[in-house]
Amino acid sequence: MSEMERKTVLAVASGGGHWQQLMLVAQAFDGFDVRYATTMEGLTAAEPDGSPAEVTLIRDFNRSNPLVMLKAARQLMALCRRVRPSVVVSTGAAPGLLALAVGKLYGARTIWIDSVANSEKLSMSGKTAGWICDLWVTQWPHLEKSPKLRYFGRLL
């Protein structure tokens, strides 16, 4: 794929297990220009050649602090304006869901992969993602109850 044809993936996840799962999915982005964003300072990602990848820090929030969510939305809009992603992918949590919504505004295709930790039911963000994303994925086969929700296996 030439540089002109190369698609950009914006991969977004909160710190901790969400980030670890995103890093496991990242090997699927080989051949794409990948940009990363997370909520936890100090997290790293690597390019396919092993060199460090740029990781943008965004504000962390949850549903109980909507003003912080607005600040995160501004950060994500600026990031999307700068990188113009073709695809936005997230493994959660709320900041990743917001990234999908912002990515949609910029014309990106969107993918939500609900965390493997949600074995009994989808996360709240995961349920909402079904309304936003183009590909909606669970890591548990018994949760694949909607025709849109897909199970392809587990990351962990």
PDB file of C-alpha atoms in Angstrom:
ATOM      1  CA  MET A   1       0.000   0.000   0.000  1.00  0.00           C
ATOM      2  CA  SER A   2       1.468   3.378  -0.954  1.00  0.00           C
ATOM      3  CA  GLU A   3       1.716   6.231   1.522  1.00  0.00           C
ATOM      4  CA  MET A   4      -1.120   8.006  -0.330  1.00  0.00           C
ATOM      5  CA  GLU A   5      -3.414   4.968   0.118  1.00  0.00           C
ATOM      6  CA  ARG A   6      -2.378   4.172   3.678  1.00  0.00           C
ATOM      7  CA  LYS A   7      -5.318   4.342   6.085  1.00  0.00           C
ATOM      8  CA  THR A   8      -5.065   5.775   9.592  1.00  0.00           C
ATOM      9  CA  VAL A   9      -6.355   3.895  12.620  1.00  0.00           C
ATOM     10  CA  LEU A  10      -6.989   5.758  15.857  1.00  0.00           C
ATOM     11  CA  ALA A  11      -6.803   3.210  18.686  1.00  0.00           C
ATOM     12  CA  VAL A  12      -8.193   4.460  22.013  1.00  0.00           C
ATOM     13  CA  ALA A  13      -8.496   2.820  25.423  1.00  0.00           C
ATOM     14  CA  SER A  14      -8.476   3.692  29.092  1.00  0.00           C
ATOM     15  CA  GLY A  15      -5.479   2.496  31.103  1.00  0.00           C
ATOM     16  CA  GLY A  16      -5.156  -0.918  32.708  1.00  0.00           C
ATOM     17  CA  GLY A  17      -6.879  -3.948  31.202  1.00  0.00           C
ATOM     18  CA  HIS A  18      -8.535  -1.929  28.429  1.00  0.00           C
ATOM     19  CA  TRP A  19      -5.093  -0.780  27.257  1.00  0.00           C
ATOM     20  CA  GLN A  20      -3.628  -4.293  27.520  1.00  0.00           C
ATOM     21  CA  GLN A  21      -6.408  -5.681  25.337  1.00  0.00           C
ATOM     22  CA  LEU A  22      -5.957  -2.878  22.815  1.00  0.00           C
ATOM     23  CA  MET A  23      -2.251  -3.723  22.604  1.00  0.00           C
ATOM     24  CA  LEU A  24      -3.175  -7.346  21.839  1.00  0.00           C
ATOM     25  CA  VAL A  25      -5.428  -6.179  18.983  1.00  0.00           C
ATOM     26  CA  ALA A  26      -2.776  -3.752  17.693  1.00  0.00           C
ATOM     27  CA  GLN A  27      -0.944  -6.470  15.766  1.00  0.00           C
ATOM     28  CA  ALA A  28      -3.952  -6.505  13.407  1.00  0.00           C
ATOM     29  CA  PHE A  29      -3.150  -2.904  12.416  1.00  0.00           C
ATOM     30  CA  ASP A  30       0.032  -3.832  10.552  1.00  0.00           C
ATOM     31  CA  GLY A  31       0.093  -1.896   7.275  1.00  0.00           C
ATOM     32  CA  PHE A  32      -1.896   1.010   8.697  1.00  0.00           C
ATOM     33  CA  ASP A  33      -0.754   4.319  10.118  1.00  0.00           C
ATOM     34  CA  VAL A  34      -1.744   3.817  13.775  1.00  0.00           C
ATOM     35  CA  ARG A  35      -2.200   6.576  16.335  1.00  0.00           C
ATOM     36  CA  TYR A  36      -2.872   5.742  19.968  1.00  0.00           C
ATOM     37  CA  ALA A  37      -4.676   7.605  22.736  1.00  0.00           C
ATOM     38  CA  THR A  38      -5.158   6.671  26.378  1.00  0.00           C
ATOM     39  CA  THR A  39      -6.075   8.125  29.731  1.00  0.00           C
ATOM     40  CA  MET A  40      -3.059   6.958  31.715  1.00  0.00           C
ATOM     41  CA  GLU A  41       0.256   8.759  31.528  1.00  0.00           C
ATOM     42  CA  GLY A  42       3.294   6.613  30.842  1.00  0.00           C
ATOM     43  CA  LEU A  43       1.625   3.898  28.753  1.00  0.00           C
ATOM     44  CA  THR A  44       3.528   2.939  25.628  1.00  0.00           C
ATOM     45  CA  ALA A  45       2.829   1.340  22.279  1.00  0.00           C
ATOM     46  CA  ALA A  46       5.172   0.091  19.574  1.00  0.00           C
ATOM     47  CA  GLU A  47       5.276   0.362  15.810  1.00  0.00           C
ATOM     48  CA  PRO A  48       5.490  -2.941  13.871  1.00  0.00           C
ATOM     49  CA  ASP A  49       9.267  -2.448  13.620  1.00  0.00           C
ATOM     50  CA  GLY A  50       9.493  -2.208  17.418  1.00  0.00           C
ATOM     51  CA  SER A  51      10.105   1.534  17.569  1.00  0.00           C
ATOM     52  CA  PRO A  52       8.005   3.551  20.024  1.00  0.00           C
ATOM     53  CA  ALA A  53       4.657   4.806  18.747  1.00  0.00           C
ATOM     54  CA  GLU A  54       3.185   8.177  19.622  1.00  0.00           C
ATOM     55  CA  VAL A  55       0.598   7.943  22.414  1.00  0.00           C
ATOM     56  CA  THR A  56      -1.680  10.925  23.045  1.00  0.00           C
ATOM     57  CA  LEU A  57      -2.928  11.475  26.585  1.00  0.00           C
ATOM     58  CA  ILE A  58      -6.646  12.281  26.928  1.00  0.00           C
ATOM     59  CA  ARG A  59      -8.725  13.114  29.984  1.00  0.00           C
ATOM     60  CA  ASP A  60     -10.276  10.223  31.862  1.00  0.00           C
ATOM     61  CA  PHE A  61     -13.903  10.506  32.922  1.00  0.00           C
ATOM     62  CA  ASN A  62     -17.016   8.530  33.722  1.00  0.00           C
ATOM     63  CA  ARG A  63     -20.717   9.292  33.626  1.00  0.00           C
ATOM     64  CA  SER A  64     -20.593  11.083  36.989  1.00  0.00           C
ATOM     65  CA  ASN A  65     -18.345  13.909  35.723  1.00  0.00           C
ATOM     66  CA  PRO A  66     -19.824  15.351  32.507  1.00  0.00           C
ATOM     67  CA  LEU A  67     -17.699  18.520  32.584  1.00  0.00           C
ATOM     68  CA  VAL A  68     -14.542  16.443  32.327  1.00  0.00           C
ATOM     69  CA  MET A  69     -16.206  14.551  29.481  1.00  0.00           C
ATOM     70  CA  LEU A  70     -16.551  17.849  27.592  1.00  0.00           C
ATOM     71  CA  LYS A  71     -12.820  18.500  28.028  1.00  0.00           C
ATOM     72  CA  ALA A  72     -12.060  15.001  26.738  1.00  0.00           C
ATOM     73  CA  ALA A  73     -14.394  15.606  23.776  1.00  0.00           C
ATOM     74  CA  ARG A  74     -12.437  18.730  22.855  1.00  0.00           C
ATOM     75  CA  GLN A  75      -9.177  16.765  23.046  1.00  0.00           C
ATOM     76  CA  LEU A  76     -10.580  13.988  20.859  1.00  0.00           C
ATOM     77  CA  MET A  77     -11.944  16.457  18.300  1.00  0.00           C
ATOM     78  CA  ALA A  78      -8.534  18.107  18.046  1.00  0.00           C
ATOM     79  CA  LEU A  79      -6.894  14.686  17.690  1.00  0.00           C
ATOM     80  CA  CYS A  80      -9.336  13.614  14.957  1.00  0.00           C
ATOM     81  CA  ARG A  81      -8.825  16.903  13.103  1.00  0.00           C
ATOM     82  CA  ARG A  82      -5.074  16.326  13.238  1.00  0.00           C
ATOM     83  CA  VAL A  83      -4.867  12.625  12.308  1.00  0.00           C
ATOM     84  CA  ARG A  84      -8.051  12.231  10.185  1.00  0.00           C
ATOM     85  CA  PRO A  85      -8.625   8.567  11.111  1.00  0.00           C
ATOM     86  CA  SER A  86     -10.230   6.188   8.649  1.00  0.00           C
ATOM     87  CA  VAL A  87     -11.068   3.860  11.536  1.00  0.00           C
ATOM     88  CA  VAL A  88     -11.451   4.390  15.282  1.00  0.00           C
ATOM     89  CA  VAL A  89     -11.182   1.283  17.440  1.00  0.00           C
ATOM     90  CA  SER A  90     -11.608   0.967  21.200  1.00  0.00           C
ATOM     91  CA  THR A  91     -11.623  -1.695  23.886  1.00  0.00           C
ATOM     92  CA  GLY A  92     -13.195   0.735  26.378  1.00  0.00           C
ATOM     93  CA  ALA A  93     -14.070   2.390  28.618  1.00  0.00           C
ATOM     94  CA  ALA A  94     -16.068   5.668  28.467  1.00  0.00           C
ATOM     95  CA  PRO A  95     -13.264   7.706  26.799  1.00  0.00           C
ATOM     96  CA  GLY A  96     -13.067   5.048  24.086  1.00  0.00           C
ATOM     97  CA  LEU A  97     -16.823   5.268  23.549  1.00  0.00           C
ATOM     98  CA  LEU A  98     -16.537   9.033  23.207  1.00  0.00           C
ATOM     99  CA  ALA A  99     -13.699   8.530  20.709  1.00  0.00           C
ATOM    100  CA  LEU A 100     -16.029   6.394  18.567  1.00  0.00           C
ATOM    101  CA  ALA A 101     -18.689   9.118  18.607  1.00  0.00           C
ATOM    102  CA  VAL A 102     -16.186  11.838  17.705  1.00  0.00           C
ATOM    103  CA  GLY A 103     -14.635   9.626  15.037  1.00  0.00           C
ATOM    104  CA  LYS A 104     -18.075   9.148  13.470  1.00  0.00           C
ATOM    105  CA  LEU A 105     -18.415  12.937  13.226  1.00  0.00           C
ATOM    106  CA  TYR A 106     -15.200  12.948  11.193  1.00  0.00           C
ATOM    107  CA  GLY A 107     -16.405  10.173   8.879  1.00  0.00           C
ATOM    108  CA  ALA A 108     -14.409   7.302  10.400  1.00  0.00           C
ATOM    109  CA  ARG A 109     -15.600   3.706  10.558  1.00  0.00           C
ATOM    110  CA  THR A 110     -15.792   2.552  14.176  1.00  0.00           C
ATOM    111  CA  ILE A 111     -15.097  -0.676  16.062  1.00  0.00           C
ATOM    112  CA  TRP A 112     -15.916  -1.449  19.699  1.00  0.00           C
ATOM    113  CA  ILE A 113     -14.436  -4.527  21.377  1.00  0.00           C
ATOM    114  CA  ASP A 114     -16.032  -5.000  24.791  1.00  0.00           C
ATOM    115  CA  SER A 115     -13.616  -6.021  27.528  1.00  0.00           C
ATOM    116  CA  VAL A 116     -13.122  -9.706  28.299  1.00  0.00           C
ATOM    117  CA  ALA A 117     -13.783  -8.743  31.948  1.00  0.00           C
ATOM    118  CA  ASN A 118     -17.470  -8.281  31.070  1.00  0.00           C
ATOM    119  CA  SER A 119     -18.332 -11.972  31.090  1.00  0.00           C
ATOM    120  CA  GLU A 120     -21.889 -11.771  32.441  1.00  0.00           C
ATOM    121  CA  LYS A 121     -23.167  -8.772  30.497  1.00  0.00           C
ATOM    122  CA  LEU A 122     -21.879  -6.010  28.278  1.00  0.00           C
ATOM    123  CA  SER A 123     -20.417  -2.954  29.963  1.00  0.00           C
ATOM    124  CA  MET A 124     -22.538   0.190  30.041  1.00  0.00           C
ATOM    125  CA  SER A 125     -20.249   1.744  27.425  1.00  0.00           C
ATOM    126  CA  GLY A 126     -20.380  -1.500  25.456  1.00  0.00           C
ATOM    127  CA  LYS A 127     -24.182  -1.408  25.342  1.00  0.00           C
ATOM    128  CA  THR A 128     -24.127   2.197  24.154  1.00  0.00           C
ATOM    129  CA  ALA A 129     -21.453   1.417  21.560  1.00  0.00           C
ATOM    130  CA  GLY A 130     -23.940  -0.766  19.709  1.00  0.00           C
ATOM    131  CA  TRP A 131     -25.771   2.406  18.671  1.00  0.00           C
ATOM    132  CA  ILE A 132     -22.606   4.120  17.441  1.00  0.00           C
ATOM    133  CA  CYS A 133     -20.168   1.616  15.996  1.00  0.00           C
ATOM    134  CA  ASP A 134     -19.956  -0.123  12.659  1.00  0.00           C
ATOM    135  CA  LEU A 135     -18.538  -3.307  14.189  1.00  0.00           C
ATOM    136  CA  TRP A 136     -19.657  -4.286  17.704  1.00  0.00           C
ATOM    137  CA  VAL A 137     -17.704  -7.126  19.303  1.00  0.00           C
ATOM    138  CA  THR A 138     -18.008  -9.165  22.501  1.00  0.00           C
ATOM    139  CA  GLN A 139     -15.397 -11.573  23.795  1.00  0.00           C
ATOM    140  CA  TRP A 140     -17.986 -14.021  25.178  1.00  0.00           C
ATOM    141  CA  PRO A 141     -20.089 -16.215  22.850  1.00  0.00           C
ATOM    142  CA  HIS A 142     -23.108 -16.322  25.181  1.00  0.00           C
ATOM    143  CA  LEU A 143     -23.391 -12.500  25.023  1.00  0.00           C
ATOM    144  CA  GLU A 144     -23.836 -12.495  21.232  1.00  0.00           C
ATOM    145  CA  LYS A 145     -27.604 -11.933  21.538  1.00  0.00           C
ATOM    146  CA  SER A 146     -28.084  -9.162  18.997  1.00  0.00           C
ATOM    147  CA  PRO A 147     -27.644  -9.733  15.243  1.00  0.00           C
ATOM    148  CA  LYS A 148     -25.255  -6.757  15.207  1.00  0.00           C
ATOM    149  CA  LEU A 149     -23.129  -7.954  18.164  1.00  0.00           C
ATOM    150  CA  ARG A 150     -20.368 -10.299  17.009  1.00  0.00           C
ATOM    151  CA  TYR A 151     -18.144 -12.840  18.738  1.00  0.00           C
ATOM    152  CA  PHE A 152     -14.806 -13.754  17.122  1.00  0.00           C
ATOM    153  CA  GLY A 153     -12.998 -15.152  20.165  1.00  0.00           C
ATOM    154  CA  ARG A 154     -11.173 -13.755  23.186  1.00  0.00           C
ATOM    155  CA  LEU A 155      -8.052 -11.659  23.422  1.00  0.00           C
ATOM    156  CA  LEU A 156      -6.996 -13.118  26.766  1.00  0.00           C
TER     157      LEU A 156
END
